[in-house]
Short mmCIF file of C-alpha atoms in Angstrom, two decimals:
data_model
loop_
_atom_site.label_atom_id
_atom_site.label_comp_id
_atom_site.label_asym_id
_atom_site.label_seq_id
_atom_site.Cartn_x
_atom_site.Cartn_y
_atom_site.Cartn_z
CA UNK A 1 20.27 190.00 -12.32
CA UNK A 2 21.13 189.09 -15.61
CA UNK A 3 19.90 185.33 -16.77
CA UNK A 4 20.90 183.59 -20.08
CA UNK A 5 18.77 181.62 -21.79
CA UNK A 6 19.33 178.40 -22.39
CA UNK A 7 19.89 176.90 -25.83
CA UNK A 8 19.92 180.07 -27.69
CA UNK A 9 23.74 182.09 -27.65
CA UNK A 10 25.96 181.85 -30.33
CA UNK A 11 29.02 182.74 -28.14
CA UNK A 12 29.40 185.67 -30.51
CA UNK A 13 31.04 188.14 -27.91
CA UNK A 14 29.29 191.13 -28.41
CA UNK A 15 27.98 191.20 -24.35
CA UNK A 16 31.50 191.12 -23.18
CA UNK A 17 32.46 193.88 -25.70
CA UNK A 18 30.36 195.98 -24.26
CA UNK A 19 30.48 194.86 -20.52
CA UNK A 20 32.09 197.61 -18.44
CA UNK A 21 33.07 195.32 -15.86
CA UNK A 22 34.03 192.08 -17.28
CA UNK A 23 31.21 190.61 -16.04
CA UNK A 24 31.10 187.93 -18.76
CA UNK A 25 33.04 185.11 -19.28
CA UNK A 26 32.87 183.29 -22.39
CA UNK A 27 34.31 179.96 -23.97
CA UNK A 28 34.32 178.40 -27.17
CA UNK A 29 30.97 177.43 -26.57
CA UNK A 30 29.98 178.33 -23.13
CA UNK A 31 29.02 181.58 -21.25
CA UNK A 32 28.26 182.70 -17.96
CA UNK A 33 27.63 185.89 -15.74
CA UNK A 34 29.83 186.30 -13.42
CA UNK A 35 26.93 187.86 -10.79
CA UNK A 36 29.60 189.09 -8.21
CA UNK A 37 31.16 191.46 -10.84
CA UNK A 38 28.03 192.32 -13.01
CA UNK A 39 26.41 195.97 -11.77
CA UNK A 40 23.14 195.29 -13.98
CA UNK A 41 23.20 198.24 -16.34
CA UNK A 42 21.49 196.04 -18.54
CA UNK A 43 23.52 196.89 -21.46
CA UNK A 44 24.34 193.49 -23.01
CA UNK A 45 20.93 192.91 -22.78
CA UNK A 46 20.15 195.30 -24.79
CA UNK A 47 23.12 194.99 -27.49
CA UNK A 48 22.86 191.02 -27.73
CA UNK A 49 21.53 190.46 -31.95
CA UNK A 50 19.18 187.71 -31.25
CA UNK A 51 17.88 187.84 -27.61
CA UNK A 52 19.93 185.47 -25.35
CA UNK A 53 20.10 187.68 -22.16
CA UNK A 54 17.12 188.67 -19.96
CA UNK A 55 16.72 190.82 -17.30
CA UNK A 56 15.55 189.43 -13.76
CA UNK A 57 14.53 190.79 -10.52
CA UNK A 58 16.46 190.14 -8.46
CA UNK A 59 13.76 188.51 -5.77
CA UNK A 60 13.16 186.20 -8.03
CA UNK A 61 16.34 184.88 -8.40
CA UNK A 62 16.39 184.78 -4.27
CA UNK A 63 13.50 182.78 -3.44
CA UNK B 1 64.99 182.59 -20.74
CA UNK B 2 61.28 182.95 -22.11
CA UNK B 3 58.89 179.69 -23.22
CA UNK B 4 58.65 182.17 -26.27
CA UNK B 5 59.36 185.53 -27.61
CA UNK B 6 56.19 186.66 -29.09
CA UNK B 7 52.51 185.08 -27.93
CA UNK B 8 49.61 186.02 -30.42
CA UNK B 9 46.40 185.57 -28.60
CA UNK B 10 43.78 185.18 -31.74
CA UNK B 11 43.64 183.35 -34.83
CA UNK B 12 42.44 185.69 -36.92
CA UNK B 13 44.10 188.18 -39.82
CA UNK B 14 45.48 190.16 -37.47
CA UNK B 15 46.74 187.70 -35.15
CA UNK B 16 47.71 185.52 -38.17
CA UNK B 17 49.91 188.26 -39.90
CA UNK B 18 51.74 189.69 -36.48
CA UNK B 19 52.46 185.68 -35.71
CA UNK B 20 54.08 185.73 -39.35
CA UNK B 21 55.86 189.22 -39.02
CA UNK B 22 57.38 187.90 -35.83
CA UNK B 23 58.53 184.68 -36.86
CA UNK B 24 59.95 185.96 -40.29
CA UNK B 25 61.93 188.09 -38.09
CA UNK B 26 63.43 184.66 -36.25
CA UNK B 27 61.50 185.27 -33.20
CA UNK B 28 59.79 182.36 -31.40
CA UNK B 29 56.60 182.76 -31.80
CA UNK B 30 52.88 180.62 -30.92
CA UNK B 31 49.28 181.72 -32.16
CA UNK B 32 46.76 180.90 -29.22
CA UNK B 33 43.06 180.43 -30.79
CA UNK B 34 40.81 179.45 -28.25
CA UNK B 35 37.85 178.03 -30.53
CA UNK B 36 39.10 174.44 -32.13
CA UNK B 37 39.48 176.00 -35.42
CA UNK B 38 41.53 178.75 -36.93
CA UNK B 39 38.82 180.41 -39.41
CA UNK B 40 35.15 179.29 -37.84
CA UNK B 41 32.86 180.16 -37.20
CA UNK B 42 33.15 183.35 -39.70
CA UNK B 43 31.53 186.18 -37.64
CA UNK B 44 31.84 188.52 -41.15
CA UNK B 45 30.80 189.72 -44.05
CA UNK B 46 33.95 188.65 -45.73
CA UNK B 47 34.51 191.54 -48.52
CA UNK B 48 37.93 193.44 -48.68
CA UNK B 49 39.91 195.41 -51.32
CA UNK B 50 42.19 193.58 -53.80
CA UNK B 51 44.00 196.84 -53.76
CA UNK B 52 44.53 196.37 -49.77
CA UNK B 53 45.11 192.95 -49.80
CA UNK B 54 48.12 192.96 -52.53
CA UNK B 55 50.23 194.71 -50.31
CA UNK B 56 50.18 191.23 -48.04
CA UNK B 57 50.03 188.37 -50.51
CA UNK B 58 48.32 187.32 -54.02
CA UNK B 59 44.71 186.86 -54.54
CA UNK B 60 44.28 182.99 -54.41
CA UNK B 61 41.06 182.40 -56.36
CA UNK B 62 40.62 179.28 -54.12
CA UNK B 63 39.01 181.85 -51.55
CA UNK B 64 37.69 184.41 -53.20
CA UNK B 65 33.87 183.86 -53.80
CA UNK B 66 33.01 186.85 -55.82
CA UNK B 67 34.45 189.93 -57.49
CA UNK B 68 32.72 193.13 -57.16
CA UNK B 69 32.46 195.88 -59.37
CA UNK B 70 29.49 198.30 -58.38
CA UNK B 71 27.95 199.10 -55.29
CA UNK B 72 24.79 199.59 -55.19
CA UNK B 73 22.65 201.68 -52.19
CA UNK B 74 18.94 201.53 -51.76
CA UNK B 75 17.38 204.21 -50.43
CA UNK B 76 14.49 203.74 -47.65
CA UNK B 77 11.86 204.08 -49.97
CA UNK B 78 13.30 201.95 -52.51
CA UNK B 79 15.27 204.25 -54.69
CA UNK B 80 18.87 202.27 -55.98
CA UNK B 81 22.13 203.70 -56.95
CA UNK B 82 24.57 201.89 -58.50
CA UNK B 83 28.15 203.28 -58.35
CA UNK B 84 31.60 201.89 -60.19
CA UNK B 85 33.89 200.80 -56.98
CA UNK B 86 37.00 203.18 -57.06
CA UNK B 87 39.53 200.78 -56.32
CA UNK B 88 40.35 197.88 -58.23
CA UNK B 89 38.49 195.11 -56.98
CA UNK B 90 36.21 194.27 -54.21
CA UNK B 91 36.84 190.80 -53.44
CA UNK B 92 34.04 188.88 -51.26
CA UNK B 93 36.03 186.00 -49.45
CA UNK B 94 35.40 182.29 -48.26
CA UNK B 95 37.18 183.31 -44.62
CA UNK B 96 37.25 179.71 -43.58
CA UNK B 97 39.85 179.39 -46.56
CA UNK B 98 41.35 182.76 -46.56
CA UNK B 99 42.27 182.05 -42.67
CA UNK B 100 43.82 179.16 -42.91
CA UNK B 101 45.88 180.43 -45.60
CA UNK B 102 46.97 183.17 -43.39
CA UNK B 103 47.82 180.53 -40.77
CA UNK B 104 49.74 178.42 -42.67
CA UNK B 105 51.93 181.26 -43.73
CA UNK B 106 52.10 181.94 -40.73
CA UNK B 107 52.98 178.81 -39.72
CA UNK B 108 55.52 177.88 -42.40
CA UNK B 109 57.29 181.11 -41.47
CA UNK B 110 57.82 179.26 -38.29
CA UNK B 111 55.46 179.79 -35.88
CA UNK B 112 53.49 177.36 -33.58
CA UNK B 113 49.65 177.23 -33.76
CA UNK B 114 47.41 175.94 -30.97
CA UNK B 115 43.57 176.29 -31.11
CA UNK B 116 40.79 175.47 -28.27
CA UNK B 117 43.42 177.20 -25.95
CA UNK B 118 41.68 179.98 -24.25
CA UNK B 119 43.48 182.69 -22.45
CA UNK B 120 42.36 183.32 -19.43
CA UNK B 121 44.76 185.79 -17.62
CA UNK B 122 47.95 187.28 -18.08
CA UNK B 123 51.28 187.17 -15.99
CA UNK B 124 52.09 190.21 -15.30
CA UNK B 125 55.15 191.40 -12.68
CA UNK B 126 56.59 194.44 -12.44
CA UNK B 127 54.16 196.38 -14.01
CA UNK B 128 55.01 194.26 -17.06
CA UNK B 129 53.05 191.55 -18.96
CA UNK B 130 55.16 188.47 -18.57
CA UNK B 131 52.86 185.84 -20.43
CA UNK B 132 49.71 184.44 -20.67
CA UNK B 133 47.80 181.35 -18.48
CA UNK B 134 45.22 179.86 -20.10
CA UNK B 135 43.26 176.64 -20.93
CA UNK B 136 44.61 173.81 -23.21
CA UNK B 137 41.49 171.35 -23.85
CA UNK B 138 40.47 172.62 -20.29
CA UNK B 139 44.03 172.11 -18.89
CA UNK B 140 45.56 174.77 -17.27
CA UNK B 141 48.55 175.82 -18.77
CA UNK B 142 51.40 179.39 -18.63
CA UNK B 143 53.74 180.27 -21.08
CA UNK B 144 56.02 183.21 -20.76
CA UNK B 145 57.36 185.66 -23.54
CA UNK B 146 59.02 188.99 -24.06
CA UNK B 147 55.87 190.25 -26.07
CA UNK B 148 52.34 189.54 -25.85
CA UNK B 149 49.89 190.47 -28.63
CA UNK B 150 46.42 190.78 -28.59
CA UNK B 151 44.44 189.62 -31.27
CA UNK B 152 41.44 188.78 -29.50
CA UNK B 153 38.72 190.40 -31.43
CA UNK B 154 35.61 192.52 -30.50
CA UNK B 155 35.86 191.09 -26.40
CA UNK B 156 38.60 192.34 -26.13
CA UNK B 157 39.49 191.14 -23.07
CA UNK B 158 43.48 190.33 -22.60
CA UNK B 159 43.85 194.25 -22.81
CA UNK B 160 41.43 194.45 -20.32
CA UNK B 161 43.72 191.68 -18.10
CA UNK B 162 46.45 194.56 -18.84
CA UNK B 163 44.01 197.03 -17.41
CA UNK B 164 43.54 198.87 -20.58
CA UNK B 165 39.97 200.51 -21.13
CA UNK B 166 38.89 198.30 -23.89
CA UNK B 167 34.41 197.89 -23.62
CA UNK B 168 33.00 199.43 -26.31
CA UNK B 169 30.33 202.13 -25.70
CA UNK B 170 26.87 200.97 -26.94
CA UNK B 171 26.53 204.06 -29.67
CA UNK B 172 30.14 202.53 -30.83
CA UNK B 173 28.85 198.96 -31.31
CA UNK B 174 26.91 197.28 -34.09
CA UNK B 175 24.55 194.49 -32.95
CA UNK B 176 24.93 192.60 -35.89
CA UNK B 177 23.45 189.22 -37.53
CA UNK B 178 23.95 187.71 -40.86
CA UNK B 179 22.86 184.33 -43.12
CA UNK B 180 24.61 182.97 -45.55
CA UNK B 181 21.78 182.07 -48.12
CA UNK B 182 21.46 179.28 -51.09
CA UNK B 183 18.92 179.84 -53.76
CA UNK B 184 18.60 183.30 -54.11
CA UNK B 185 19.12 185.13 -57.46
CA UNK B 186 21.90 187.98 -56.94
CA UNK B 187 24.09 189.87 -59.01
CA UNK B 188 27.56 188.60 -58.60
CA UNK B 189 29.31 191.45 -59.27
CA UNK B 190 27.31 194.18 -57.29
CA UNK B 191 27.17 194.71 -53.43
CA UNK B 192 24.34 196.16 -52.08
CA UNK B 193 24.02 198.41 -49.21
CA UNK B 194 19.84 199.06 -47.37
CA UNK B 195 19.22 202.19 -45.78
CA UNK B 196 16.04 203.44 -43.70
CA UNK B 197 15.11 202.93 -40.27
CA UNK B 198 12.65 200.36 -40.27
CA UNK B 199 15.15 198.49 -41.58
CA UNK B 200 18.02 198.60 -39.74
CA UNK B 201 17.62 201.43 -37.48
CA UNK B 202 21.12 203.82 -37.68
CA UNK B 203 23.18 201.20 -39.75
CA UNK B 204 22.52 199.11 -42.51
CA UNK B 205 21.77 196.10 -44.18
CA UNK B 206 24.25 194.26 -46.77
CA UNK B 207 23.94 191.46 -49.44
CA UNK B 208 27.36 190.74 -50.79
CA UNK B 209 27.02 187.60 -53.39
CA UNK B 210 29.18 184.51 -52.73
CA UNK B 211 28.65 182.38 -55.89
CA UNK B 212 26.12 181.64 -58.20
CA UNK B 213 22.81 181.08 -56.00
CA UNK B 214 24.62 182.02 -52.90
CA UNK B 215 24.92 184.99 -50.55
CA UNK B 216 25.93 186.78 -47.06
CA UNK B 217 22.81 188.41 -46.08
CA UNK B 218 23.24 190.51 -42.98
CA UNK B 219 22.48 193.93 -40.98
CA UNK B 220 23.82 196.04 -38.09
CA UNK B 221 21.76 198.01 -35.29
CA UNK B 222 23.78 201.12 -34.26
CA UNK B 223 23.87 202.32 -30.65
CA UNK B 224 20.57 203.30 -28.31
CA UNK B 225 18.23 201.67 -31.46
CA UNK B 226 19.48 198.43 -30.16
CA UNK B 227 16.95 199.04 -27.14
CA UNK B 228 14.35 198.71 -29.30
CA UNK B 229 14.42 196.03 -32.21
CA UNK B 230 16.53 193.01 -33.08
CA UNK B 231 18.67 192.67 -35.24
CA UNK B 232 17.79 188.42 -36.30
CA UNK B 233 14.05 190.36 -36.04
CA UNK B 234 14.75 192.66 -38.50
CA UNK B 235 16.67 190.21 -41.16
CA UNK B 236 14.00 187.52 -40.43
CA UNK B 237 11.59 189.73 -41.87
CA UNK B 238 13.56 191.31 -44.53
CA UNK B 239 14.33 187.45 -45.80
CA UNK B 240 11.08 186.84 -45.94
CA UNK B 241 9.74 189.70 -47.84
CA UNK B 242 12.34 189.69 -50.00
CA UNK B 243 14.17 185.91 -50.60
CA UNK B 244 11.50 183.67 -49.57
CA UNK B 245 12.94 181.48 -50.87
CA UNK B 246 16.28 181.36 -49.24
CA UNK B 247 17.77 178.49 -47.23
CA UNK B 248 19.76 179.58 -44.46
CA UNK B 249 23.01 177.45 -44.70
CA UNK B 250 24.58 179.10 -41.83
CA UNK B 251 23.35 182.14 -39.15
CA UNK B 252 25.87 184.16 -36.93
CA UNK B 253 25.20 187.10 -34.41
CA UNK B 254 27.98 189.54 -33.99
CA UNK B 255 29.15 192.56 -32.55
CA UNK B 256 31.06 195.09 -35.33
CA UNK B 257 32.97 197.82 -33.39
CA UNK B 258 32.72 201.06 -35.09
CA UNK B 259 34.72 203.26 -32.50
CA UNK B 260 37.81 205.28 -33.24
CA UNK B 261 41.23 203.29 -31.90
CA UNK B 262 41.65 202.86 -28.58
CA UNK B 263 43.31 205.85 -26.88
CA UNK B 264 46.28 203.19 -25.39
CA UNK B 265 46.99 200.39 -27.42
CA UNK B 266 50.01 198.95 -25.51
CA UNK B 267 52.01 198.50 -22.75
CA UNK B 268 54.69 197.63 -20.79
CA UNK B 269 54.89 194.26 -22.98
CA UNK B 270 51.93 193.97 -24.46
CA UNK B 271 50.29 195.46 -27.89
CA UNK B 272 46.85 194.86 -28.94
CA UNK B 273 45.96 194.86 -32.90
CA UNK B 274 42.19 194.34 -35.27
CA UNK B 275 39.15 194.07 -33.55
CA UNK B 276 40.60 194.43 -29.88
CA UNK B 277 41.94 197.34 -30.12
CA UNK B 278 39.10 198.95 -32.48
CA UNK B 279 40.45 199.10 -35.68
CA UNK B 280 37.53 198.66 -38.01
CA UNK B 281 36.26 201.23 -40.47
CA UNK B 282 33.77 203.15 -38.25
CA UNK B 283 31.51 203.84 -40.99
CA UNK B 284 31.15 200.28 -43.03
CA UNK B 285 32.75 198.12 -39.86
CA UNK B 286 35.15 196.32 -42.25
CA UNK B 287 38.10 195.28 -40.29
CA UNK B 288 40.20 192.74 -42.25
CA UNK B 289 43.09 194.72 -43.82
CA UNK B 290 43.19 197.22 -41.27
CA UNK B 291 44.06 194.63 -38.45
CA UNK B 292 46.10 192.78 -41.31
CA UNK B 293 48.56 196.51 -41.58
CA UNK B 294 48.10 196.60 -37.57
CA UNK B 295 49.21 193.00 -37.12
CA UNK B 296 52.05 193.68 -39.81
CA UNK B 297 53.43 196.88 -37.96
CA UNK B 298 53.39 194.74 -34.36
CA UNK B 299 55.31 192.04 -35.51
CA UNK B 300 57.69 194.43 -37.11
CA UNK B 301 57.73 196.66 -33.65
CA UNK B 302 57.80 193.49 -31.44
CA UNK B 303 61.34 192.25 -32.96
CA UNK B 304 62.90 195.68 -32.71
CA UNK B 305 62.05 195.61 -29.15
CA UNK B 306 63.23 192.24 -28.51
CA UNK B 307 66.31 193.30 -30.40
CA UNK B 308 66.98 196.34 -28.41
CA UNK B 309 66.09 194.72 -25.46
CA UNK B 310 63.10 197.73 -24.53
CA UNK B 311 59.91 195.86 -23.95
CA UNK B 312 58.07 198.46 -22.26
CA UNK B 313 55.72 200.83 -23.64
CA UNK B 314 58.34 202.92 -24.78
CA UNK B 315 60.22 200.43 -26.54
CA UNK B 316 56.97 199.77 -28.09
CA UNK B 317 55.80 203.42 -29.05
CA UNK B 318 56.93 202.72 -32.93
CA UNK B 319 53.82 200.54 -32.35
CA UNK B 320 50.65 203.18 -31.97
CA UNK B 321 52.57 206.02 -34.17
CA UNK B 322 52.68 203.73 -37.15
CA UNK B 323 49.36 202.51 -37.12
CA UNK B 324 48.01 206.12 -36.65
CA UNK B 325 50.00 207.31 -39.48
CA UNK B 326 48.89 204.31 -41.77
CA UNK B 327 45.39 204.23 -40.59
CA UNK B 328 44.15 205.72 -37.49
CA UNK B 329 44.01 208.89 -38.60
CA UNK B 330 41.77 208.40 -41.20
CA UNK B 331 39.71 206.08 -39.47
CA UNK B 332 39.34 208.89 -36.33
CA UNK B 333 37.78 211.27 -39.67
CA UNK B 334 35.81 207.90 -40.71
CA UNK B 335 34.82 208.47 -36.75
CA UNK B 336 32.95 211.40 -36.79
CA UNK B 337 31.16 210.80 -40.30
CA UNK B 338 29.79 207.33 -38.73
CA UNK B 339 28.51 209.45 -36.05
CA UNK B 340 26.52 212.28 -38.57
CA UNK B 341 25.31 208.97 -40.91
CA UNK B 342 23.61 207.99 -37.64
CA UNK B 343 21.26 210.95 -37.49
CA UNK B 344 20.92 210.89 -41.14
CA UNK B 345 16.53 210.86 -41.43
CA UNK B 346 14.63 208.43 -43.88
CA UNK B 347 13.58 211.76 -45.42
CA UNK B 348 17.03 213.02 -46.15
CA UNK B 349 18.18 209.67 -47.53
CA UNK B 350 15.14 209.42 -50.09
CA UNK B 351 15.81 213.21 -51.06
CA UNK B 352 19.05 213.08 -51.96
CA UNK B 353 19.05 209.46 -54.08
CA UNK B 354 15.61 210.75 -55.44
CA UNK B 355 17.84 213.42 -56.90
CA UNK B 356 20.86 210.88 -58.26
CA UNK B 357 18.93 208.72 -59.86
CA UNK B 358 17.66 211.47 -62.47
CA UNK B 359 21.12 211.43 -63.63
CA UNK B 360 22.03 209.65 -66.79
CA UNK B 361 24.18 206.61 -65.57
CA UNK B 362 27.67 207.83 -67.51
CA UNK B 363 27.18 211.02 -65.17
CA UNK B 364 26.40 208.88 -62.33
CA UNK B 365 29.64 208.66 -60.56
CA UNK B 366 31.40 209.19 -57.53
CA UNK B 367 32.12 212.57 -57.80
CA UNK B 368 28.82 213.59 -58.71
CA UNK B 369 27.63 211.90 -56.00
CA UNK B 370 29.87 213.74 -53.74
CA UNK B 371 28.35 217.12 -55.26
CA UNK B 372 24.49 215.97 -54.93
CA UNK B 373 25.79 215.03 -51.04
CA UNK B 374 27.34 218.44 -50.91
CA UNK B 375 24.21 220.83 -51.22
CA UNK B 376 22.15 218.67 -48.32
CA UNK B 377 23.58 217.68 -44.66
CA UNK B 378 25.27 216.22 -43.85
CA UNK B 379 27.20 214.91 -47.06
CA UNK B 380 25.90 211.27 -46.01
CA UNK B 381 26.06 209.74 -49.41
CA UNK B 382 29.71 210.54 -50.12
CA UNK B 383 30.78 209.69 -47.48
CA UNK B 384 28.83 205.79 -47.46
CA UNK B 385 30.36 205.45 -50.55
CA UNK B 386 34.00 206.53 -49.62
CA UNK B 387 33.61 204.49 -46.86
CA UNK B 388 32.42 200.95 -48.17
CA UNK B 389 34.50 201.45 -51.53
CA UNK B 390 37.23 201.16 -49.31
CA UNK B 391 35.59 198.49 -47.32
#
């Protein structure tokens, strides 16, 4: 599951560039995951410049 | 009846310039911008050609920051050519300004502007986009039109609403972030371009002045590299080996699509331009007159189609062949080069610059260049230069 952190995105759009399911949603200053749509390839982790997305297991995020 | 004929989603260059094509062409026309301003925040590097940019309107020197005559590229162990720019001018931009220059002209060609209006899905019937919905100040709002434009930058996402194929493969995007810096001594006349892959592994790292004291500091990751480092990482530490000094007036993170066009660029209704539809320079990620010609060539298609009444993707097909004619097809050569630069070794890079900089500087020009490139592979330093001289 993919988590953003808080405080720290610049809304710059380069996660739902590279999202290949539109998993992303983003606002002039507000993002979210949508987690219904998002297969957790992990990409916009990955691609993000300065380290807003994080990768959690997902039994974390069920307890 | 239509709310309008033409809706430009994006208040950037490209959107700006297709909103003023349309209008000048009497066709109703609104800009949607979903941030509250039209220019900001500037997710660039803000350098273009003079030569490109003359073919849209007069350099006003109220937004032009710097004027650049060399560029200069720095080898991974530190080696620095300095080359003569083959085009007129390179031109590093205040984008805030240049912008909303773009929008009024827009604007006072006739067409309506409304920022922090997000689009947030498209009306499409009968196979054929219809409109947009989308969020005025958090209201919902629709407005229908005969043509839709997308102008929405790197997202990319009202193609996607259209069910074009528009993410970006990771070894097609830049993960990018850049400062713009005060107290730092730069050339104002030079822009320089930092190899090597401690760096910026697979792309590059830019300083492009912006007035005395002042300058746009920034660097791209390329593809599966981005796995590994960060970009704000890597220009965190390059600032502080290098500018310690520096105040960092403003920071922005980025994505830079350097991928070849989209293979469908419209539909039934709809035609994406710039960023959205990939039309950056692969190789230096420069994107501002190329979505300007692309936003200049929809307008123009859009009111043909309105006029002829054929809105769907044939009525539009004057769109895609233009733009591959004017640009595309270069930028699909532009393509394969960024790939080979990619794969280009620290080793290679410090051979071949090694090997320039013996030259006495009035021999030291592009051609020689491209004949030092020439004897090693790939021809990497020809085709940097061809690349970012052209911005």
């Amino acid at each position: 599951m993919i988590h953003v952190k808080d405080n720290k995105c610049d809304f710059c759009g380069t996660c739902v560039a590279v999202c290949p399911v539109d998993a992303i949603e983003l606002r002039e200053a507000d993002i979210r995951i949508i987690h219904e749509t998002c297969i957790d390839c992990d990409i916009c982790v990955w691609v993000c410049p300065i380290d807003v997305l994080e990768s959690q297991d997902a039994q974390v995020s069920n307890d | 009846m239509t709310d309008f004929d033409v809706i430009v989603v994006g208040g950037g260059p490209a959107g700006c310039i297709a909103a003023y094509e349309s209008a000048k062409a009497g066709l109703k026309t609104i800009i949607l911008e979903k941030d509250r301003d039209i220019g900001y925040p500037v997710r660039c590097a803000e350098a273009i050609g003079e030569d490109g940019l003359r073919k849209f309107m007069e350099t006003d020197p109220q937004w032009v920051a710097a004027t650049i005559k060399y560029a200069q590229l720095h080898s991974p162990e530190g080696t620095a050519i300095r080359l003569d720019l083959p085009i007129e001018n390179g031109l590093i931009l205040h984008r805030r300004l240049f912008d909303f220059a773009l929008a009024q002209r827009a604007a006072e060609a006739g067409s309506e502007v409304q920022t922090k209006a997000y689009v947030d899905g498209l009306i499409i019937s009968d196979d054929q986009v219809k409109g947009v919905n989308y969020q005025y100040f958090g209201e919902k709002r629709s407005l229908t039109a005969k043509i839709v434009i997308g102008a929405d930058g790197v997202e990319s996402r009202v193609g996607r609403m259209a069910g074009l194929r528009t993410a970006l493969k990771l070894s097609d995007t830049g993960s990018g972030y850049q400062v713009s810096v005060a107290n730092v001594d730069v050339e104002q006349d030079v822009i320089d371009f930092y190899f090597g892959s401690k760096l910026a592994p697979s792309g590059y790292l830019w300083i492009f002045p912006k007035g005395e004291g002042m300058a746009n500091i920034g660097l791209g990751v390329v593809g599966k590299g981005v796995k590994d480092v960060l970009a704000k990482d890597l220009l965190d530490k390059f600032l502080a080996d290098r500018f310690p000094k520096a105040a960092v007036l403003t920071a922005v993170a980025g994505g830079i699509p350097l991928a070849k066009t989209l293979k469908k660029i419209s539909t039934n209704g709809l035609m994406l331009i710039g960023d959205a539809a990939r039309m950056a320079n692969p190789v230096s990620g420069g994107g501002i007159i190329s979505g300007m010609v692309a936003g200049r060539i929809a307008g123009q298609v859009a009111a043909e189609a309105i006029r002829t009444g054929d809105l769907s993707e044939k009525g539009l097909k004057a769109f895609p062949a233009r733009w591959h004619k004017e640009v595309g097809r270069d930028y699909a050569i532009a393509h394969r080069i960024s790939n080979s630069i990619r794969d280009v070794t620290d080793d290679q890079f410090n051979k071949m610059a090694r090997e320039l900089k013996d030259l006495p500087p009035e021999k030291l020009h592009i051609r020689k260049v491209f004949a030092t490139a020439a004897k090693h592979k790939p021809k990497i330093l020809l085709d940097i230069t061809r690349a970012f001289a052209h911005l």
